[in-house]
mmCIF file of C-alpha atoms in Angstrom:
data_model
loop_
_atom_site.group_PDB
_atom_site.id
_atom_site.type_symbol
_atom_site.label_atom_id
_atom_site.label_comp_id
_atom_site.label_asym_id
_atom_site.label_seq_id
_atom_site.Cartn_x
_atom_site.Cartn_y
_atom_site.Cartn_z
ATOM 1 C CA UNK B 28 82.979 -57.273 -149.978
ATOM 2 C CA UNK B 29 80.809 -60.230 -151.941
ATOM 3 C CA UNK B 30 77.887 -58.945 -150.048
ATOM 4 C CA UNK B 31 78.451 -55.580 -151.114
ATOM 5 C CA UNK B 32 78.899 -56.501 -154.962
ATOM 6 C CA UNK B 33 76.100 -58.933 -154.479
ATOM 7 C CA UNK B 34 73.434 -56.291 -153.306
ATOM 8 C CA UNK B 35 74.612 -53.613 -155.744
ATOM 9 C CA UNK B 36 74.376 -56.119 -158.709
ATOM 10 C CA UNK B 37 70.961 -56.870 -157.529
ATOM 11 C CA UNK B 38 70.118 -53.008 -157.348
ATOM 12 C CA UNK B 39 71.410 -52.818 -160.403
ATOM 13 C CA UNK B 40 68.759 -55.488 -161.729
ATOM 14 C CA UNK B 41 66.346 -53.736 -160.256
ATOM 15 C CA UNK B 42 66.952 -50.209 -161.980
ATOM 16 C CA UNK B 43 67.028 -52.183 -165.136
ATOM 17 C CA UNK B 44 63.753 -53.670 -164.632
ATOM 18 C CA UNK B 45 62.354 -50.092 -163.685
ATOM 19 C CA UNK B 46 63.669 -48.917 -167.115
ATOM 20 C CA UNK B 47 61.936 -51.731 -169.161
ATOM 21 C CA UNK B 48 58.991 -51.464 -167.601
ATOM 22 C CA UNK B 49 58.512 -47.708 -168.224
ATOM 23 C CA UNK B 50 59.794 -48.194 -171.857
ATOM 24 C CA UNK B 51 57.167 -50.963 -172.256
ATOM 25 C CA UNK B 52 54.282 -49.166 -170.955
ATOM 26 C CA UNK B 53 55.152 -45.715 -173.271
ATOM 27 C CA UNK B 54 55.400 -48.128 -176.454
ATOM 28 C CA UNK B 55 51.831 -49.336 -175.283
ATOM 29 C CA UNK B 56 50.994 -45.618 -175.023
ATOM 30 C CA UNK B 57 49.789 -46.255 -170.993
ATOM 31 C CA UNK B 58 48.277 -42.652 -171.048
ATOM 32 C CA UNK B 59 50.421 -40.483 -168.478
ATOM 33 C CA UNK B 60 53.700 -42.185 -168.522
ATOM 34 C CA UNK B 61 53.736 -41.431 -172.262
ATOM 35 C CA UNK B 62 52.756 -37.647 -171.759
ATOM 36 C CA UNK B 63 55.270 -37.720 -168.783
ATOM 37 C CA UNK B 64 58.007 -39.105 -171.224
ATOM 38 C CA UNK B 65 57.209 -36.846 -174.216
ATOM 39 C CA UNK B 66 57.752 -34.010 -171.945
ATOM 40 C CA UNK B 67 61.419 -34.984 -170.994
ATOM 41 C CA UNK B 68 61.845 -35.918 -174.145
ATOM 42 C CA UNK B 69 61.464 -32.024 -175.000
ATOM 43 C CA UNK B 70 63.237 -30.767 -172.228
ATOM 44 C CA UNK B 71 66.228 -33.082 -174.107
ATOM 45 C CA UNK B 72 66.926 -30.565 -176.132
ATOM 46 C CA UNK B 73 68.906 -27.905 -173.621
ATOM 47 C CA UNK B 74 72.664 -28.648 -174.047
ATOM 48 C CA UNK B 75 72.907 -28.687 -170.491
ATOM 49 C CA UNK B 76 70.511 -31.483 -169.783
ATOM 50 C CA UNK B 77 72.291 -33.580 -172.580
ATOM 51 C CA UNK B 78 75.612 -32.725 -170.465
ATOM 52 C CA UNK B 79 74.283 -34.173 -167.203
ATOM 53 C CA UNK B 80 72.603 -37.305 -168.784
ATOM 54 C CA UNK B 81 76.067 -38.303 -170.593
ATOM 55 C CA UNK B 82 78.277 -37.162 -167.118
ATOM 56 C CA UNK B 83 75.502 -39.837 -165.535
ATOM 57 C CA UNK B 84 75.646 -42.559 -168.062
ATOM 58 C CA UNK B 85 79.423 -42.566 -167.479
ATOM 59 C CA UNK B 86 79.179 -43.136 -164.043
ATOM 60 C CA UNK B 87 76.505 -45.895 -164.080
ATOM 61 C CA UNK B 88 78.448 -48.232 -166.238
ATOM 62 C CA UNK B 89 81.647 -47.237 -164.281
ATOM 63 C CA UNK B 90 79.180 -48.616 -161.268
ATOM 64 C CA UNK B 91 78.242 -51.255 -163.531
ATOM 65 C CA UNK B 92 81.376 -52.403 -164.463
ATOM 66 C CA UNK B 93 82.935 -52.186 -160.636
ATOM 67 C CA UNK B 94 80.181 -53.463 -159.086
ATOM 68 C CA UNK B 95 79.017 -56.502 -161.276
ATOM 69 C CA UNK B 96 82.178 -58.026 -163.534
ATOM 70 C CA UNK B 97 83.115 -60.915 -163.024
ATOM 71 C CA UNK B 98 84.038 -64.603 -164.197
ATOM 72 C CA UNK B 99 81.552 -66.446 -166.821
ATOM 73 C CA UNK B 100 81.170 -70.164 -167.056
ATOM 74 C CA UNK B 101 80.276 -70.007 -170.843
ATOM 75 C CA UNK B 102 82.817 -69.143 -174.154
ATOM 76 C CA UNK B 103 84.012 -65.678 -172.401
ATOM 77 C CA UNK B 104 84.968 -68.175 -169.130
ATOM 78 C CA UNK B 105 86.822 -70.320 -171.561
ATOM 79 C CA UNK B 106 88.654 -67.237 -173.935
ATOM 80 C CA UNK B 107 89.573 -65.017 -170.645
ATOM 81 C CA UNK B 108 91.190 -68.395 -169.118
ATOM 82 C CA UNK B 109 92.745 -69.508 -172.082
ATOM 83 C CA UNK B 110 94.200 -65.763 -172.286
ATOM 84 C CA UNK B 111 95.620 -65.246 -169.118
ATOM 85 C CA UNK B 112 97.347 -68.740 -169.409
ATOM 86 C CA UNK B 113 95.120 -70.429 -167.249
ATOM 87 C CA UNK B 114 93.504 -74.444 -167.809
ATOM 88 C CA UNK B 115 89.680 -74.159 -169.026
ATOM 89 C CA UNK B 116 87.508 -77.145 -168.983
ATOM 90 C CA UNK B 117 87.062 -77.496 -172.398
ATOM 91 C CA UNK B 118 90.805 -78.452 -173.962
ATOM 92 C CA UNK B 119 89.374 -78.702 -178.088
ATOM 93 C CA UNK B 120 87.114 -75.333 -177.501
ATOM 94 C CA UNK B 121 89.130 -73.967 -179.695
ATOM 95 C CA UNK B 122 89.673 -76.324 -182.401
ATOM 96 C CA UNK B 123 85.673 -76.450 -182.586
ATOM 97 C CA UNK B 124 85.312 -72.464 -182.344
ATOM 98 C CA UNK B 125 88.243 -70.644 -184.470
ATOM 99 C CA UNK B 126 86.464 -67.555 -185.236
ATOM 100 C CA UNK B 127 86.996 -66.839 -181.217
ATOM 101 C CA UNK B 128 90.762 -67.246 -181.621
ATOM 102 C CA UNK B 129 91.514 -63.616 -182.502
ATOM 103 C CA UNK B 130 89.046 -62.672 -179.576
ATOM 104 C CA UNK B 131 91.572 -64.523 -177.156
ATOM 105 C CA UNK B 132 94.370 -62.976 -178.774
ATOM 106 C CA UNK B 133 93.566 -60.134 -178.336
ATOM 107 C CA UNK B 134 92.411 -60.550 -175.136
ATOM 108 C CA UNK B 135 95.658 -61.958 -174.510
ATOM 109 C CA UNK B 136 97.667 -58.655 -175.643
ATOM 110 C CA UNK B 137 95.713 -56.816 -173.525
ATOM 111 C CA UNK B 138 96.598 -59.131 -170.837
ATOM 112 C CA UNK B 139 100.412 -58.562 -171.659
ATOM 113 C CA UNK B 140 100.258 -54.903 -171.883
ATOM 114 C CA UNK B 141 98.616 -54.687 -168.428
ATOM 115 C CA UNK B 142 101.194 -56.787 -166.430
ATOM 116 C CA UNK B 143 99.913 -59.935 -166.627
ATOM 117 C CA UNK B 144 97.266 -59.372 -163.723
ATOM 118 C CA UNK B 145 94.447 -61.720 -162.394
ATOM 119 C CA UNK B 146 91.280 -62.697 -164.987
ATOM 120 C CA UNK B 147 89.490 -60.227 -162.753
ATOM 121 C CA UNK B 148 91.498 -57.413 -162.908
ATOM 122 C CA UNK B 149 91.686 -58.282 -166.808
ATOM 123 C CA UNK B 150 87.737 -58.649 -167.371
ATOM 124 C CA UNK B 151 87.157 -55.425 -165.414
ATOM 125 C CA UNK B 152 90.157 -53.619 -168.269
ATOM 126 C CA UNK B 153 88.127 -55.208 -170.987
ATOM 127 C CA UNK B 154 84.751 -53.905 -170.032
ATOM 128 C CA UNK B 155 86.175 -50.412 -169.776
ATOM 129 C CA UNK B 156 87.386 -51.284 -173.418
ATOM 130 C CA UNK B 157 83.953 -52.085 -174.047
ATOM 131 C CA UNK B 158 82.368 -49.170 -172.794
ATOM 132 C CA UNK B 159 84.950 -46.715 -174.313
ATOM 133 C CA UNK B 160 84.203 -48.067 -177.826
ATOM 134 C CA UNK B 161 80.379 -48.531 -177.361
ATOM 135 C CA UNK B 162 79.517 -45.107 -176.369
ATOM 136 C CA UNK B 163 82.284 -43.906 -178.942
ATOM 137 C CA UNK B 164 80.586 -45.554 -182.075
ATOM 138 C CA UNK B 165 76.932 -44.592 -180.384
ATOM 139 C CA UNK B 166 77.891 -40.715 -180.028
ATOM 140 C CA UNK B 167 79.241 -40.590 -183.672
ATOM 141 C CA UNK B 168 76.456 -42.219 -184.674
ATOM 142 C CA UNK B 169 73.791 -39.895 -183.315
ATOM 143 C CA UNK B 170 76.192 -36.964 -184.278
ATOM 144 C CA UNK B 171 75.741 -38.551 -188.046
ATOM 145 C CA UNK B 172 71.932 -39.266 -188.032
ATOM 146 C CA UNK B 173 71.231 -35.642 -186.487
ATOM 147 C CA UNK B 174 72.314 -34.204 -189.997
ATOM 148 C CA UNK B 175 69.079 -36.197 -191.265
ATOM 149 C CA UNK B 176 66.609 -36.100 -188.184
ATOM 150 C CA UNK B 177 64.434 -33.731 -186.999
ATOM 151 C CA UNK B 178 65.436 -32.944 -182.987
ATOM 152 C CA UNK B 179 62.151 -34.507 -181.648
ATOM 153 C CA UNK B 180 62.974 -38.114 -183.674
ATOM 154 C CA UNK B 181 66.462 -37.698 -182.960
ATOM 155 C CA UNK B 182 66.000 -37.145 -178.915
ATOM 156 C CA UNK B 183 63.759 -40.238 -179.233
ATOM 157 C CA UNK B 184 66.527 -42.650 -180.971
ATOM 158 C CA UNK B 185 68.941 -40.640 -178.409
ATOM 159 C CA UNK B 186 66.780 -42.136 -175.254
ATOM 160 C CA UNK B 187 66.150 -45.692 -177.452
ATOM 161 C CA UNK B 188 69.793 -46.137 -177.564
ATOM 162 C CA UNK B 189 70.920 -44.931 -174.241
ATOM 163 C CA UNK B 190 67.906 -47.547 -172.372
ATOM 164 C CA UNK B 191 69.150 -50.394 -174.492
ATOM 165 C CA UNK B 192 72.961 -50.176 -174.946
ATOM 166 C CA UNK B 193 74.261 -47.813 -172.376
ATOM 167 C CA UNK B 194 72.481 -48.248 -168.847
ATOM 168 C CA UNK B 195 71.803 -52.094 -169.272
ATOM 169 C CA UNK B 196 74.532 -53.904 -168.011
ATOM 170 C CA UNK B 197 75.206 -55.770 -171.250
ATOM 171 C CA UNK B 198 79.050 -54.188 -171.729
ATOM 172 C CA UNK B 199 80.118 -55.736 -168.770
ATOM 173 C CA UNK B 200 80.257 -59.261 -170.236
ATOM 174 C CA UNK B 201 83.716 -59.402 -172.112
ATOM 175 C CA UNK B 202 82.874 -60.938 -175.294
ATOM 176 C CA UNK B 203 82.620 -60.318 -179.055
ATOM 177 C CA UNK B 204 79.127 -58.716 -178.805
ATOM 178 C CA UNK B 205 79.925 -54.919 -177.129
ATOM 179 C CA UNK B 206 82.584 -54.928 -179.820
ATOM 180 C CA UNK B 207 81.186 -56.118 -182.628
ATOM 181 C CA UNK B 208 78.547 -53.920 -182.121
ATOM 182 C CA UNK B 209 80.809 -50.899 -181.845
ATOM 183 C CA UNK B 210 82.776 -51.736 -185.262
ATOM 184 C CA UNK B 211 79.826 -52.412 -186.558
ATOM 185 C CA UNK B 212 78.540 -48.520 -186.610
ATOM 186 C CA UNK B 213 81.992 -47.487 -187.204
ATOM 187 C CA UNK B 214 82.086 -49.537 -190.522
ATOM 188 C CA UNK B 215 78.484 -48.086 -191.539
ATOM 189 C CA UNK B 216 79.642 -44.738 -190.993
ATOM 190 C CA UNK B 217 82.982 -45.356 -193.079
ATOM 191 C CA UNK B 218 81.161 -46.537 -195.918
ATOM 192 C CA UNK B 219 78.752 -43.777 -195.564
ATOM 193 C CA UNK B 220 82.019 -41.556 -195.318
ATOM 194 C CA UNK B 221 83.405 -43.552 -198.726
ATOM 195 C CA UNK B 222 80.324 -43.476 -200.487
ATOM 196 C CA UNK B 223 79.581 -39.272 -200.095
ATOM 197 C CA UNK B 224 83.505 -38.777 -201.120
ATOM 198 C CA UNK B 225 85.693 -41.208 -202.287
ATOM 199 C CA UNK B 226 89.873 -41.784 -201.374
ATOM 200 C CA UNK B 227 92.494 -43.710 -201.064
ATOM 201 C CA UNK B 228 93.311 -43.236 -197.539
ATOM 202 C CA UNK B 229 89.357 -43.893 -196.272
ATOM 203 C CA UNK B 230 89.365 -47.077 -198.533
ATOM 204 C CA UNK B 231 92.554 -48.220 -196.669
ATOM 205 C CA UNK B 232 90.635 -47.481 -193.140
ATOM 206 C CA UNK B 233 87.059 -48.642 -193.901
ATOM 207 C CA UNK B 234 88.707 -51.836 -195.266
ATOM 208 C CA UNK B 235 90.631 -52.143 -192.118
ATOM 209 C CA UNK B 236 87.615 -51.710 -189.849
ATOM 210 C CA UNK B 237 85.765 -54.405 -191.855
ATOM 211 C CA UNK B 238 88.540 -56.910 -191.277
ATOM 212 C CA UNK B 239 88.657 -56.066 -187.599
ATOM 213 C CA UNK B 240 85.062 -56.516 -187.719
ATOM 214 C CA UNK B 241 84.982 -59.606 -189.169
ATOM 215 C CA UNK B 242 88.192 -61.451 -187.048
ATOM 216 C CA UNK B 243 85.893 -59.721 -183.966
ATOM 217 C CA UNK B 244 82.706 -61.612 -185.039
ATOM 218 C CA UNK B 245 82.858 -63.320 -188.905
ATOM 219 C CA UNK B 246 78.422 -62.320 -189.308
ATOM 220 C CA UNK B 247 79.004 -58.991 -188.766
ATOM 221 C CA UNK B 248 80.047 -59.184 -193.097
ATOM 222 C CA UNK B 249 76.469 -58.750 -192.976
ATOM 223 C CA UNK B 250 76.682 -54.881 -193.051
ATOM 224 C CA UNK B 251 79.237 -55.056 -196.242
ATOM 225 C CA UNK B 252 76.520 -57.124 -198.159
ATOM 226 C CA UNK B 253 73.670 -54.719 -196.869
ATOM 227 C CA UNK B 254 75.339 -51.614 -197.874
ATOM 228 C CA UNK B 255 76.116 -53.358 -201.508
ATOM 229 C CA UNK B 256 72.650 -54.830 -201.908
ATOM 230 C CA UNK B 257 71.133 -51.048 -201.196
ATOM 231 C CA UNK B 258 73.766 -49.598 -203.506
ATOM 232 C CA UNK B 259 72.756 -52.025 -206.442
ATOM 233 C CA UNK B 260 69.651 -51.014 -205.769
ATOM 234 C CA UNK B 261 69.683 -47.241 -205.653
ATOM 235 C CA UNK B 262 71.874 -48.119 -208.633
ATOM 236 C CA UNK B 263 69.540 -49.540 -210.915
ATOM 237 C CA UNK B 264 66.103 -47.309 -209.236
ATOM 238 C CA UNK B 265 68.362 -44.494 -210.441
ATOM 239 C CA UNK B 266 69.074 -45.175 -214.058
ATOM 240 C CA UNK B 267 65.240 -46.413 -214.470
ATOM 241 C CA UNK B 268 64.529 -43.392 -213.065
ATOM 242 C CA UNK B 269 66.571 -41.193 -215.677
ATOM 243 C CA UNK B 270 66.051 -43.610 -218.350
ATOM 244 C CA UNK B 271 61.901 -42.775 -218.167
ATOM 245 C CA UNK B 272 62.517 -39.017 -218.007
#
């Protein structure tokens, strides 16, 4: 059975490699690989095609996750020990690294609501957590963005996305990054949600996402001081802009 995970994590490498080395050589616009690309790329936009690529997608990082998760000997090691009750090597990890300690807690509850089970079983729960919520955040996102794309840019992002978040193997790793990514958009789209029409109740859940957000992974405040930055700045282009008519 480690044979068998071994080879199909190395196939899995493989396809990966395949995949970056076609994206590469279309960004360099290598001649027929480019024309070959911007041909699928239009044949993207039948409903039925989209179907079958998503159906697909799910199953690869079902593969993924099956096939390659497993135990990590840096800070998810320590958290997913340290969560199931278990000694890690490092005994002060935690009094030198307290922005992980809701990441462990919640790892922890997981842990709890699943019967306790091996770090395995729990790392292969938490990467289906990961996956759920990752392509969740990237669908509504590209549902959002296709209000303000053309189909052709859109289908491009669409492939962009799915090459870099979906088929690489990156949510099978259970650590703050799959789900700091995911909050992430959904906090973007909130305040984008907030900003178009204002109330109570989205204040209340925007607000919530950003603290989840934050106890996930403290930089990602970043997209709170973004989005006020641009405002103050569409702000004050706007009232220049009314004050010289």
């Amino acid at each position: 059975m480690d044979q068998l995970y071994v080879l199909q994590a190395k196939s899995i490498l493989i396809i990966d490699i395949f995949l970056i080395i076609i994206g590469t050589c279309y960004l360099i616009k290598w001649g027929k690989i480019r024309v070959a690309i911007d041909l699928i790329v239009k044949r993207l936009g039948s409903k039925n095609i989209k179907r079958g690529l998503v159906v697909l997608i799910l199953i690869w990082q079902l593969v993924m996750i099956l096939s390659i998760s497993g135990f990590s000997t840096w800070d998810p090691g320590i958290i997913i020990l340290q969560a199931t009750g278990q000694k890690q090597w490092v005994p002060d990890y935690f009094s030198y690294n307290q922005n992980t300690l809701p990441l462990m807690f919640f790892e922890h509850l997981v842990w709890r609501l699943i019967g306790s089970p091996s770090y395995k079983v729990l790392t292969i729960v938490l990467n289906i957590i990961n996956m759920i919520l990752v392509d969740t955040s990237v669908y509504l996102l590209l549902k959002h963005e296709k209000q303000r794309l053309n189909k052709k840019t859109l289908n491009y992002i669409s492939i962009c996305i799915c090459l870099l978040m979906l088929v690489t193997p990156w949510i099978c790793l259970p650590y703050s990054d799959p789900l700091s990514f995911a909050f992430t958009i959904f906090v973007y789209l909130g305040l984008k949600s907030l900003n178009e029409r204002y109330s109570l109740l989205k204040a209340i859940i925007v607000g919530t996402l950003i603290a989840v957000n934050y106890f996930i992974k403290p930089s990602t405040v970043i997209i709170l001081i973004a989005y006020i930055i641009v405002s103050f700045v569409f702000t004050i282009s706007s009232k220049k802009l009314i004050g010289g008519l």
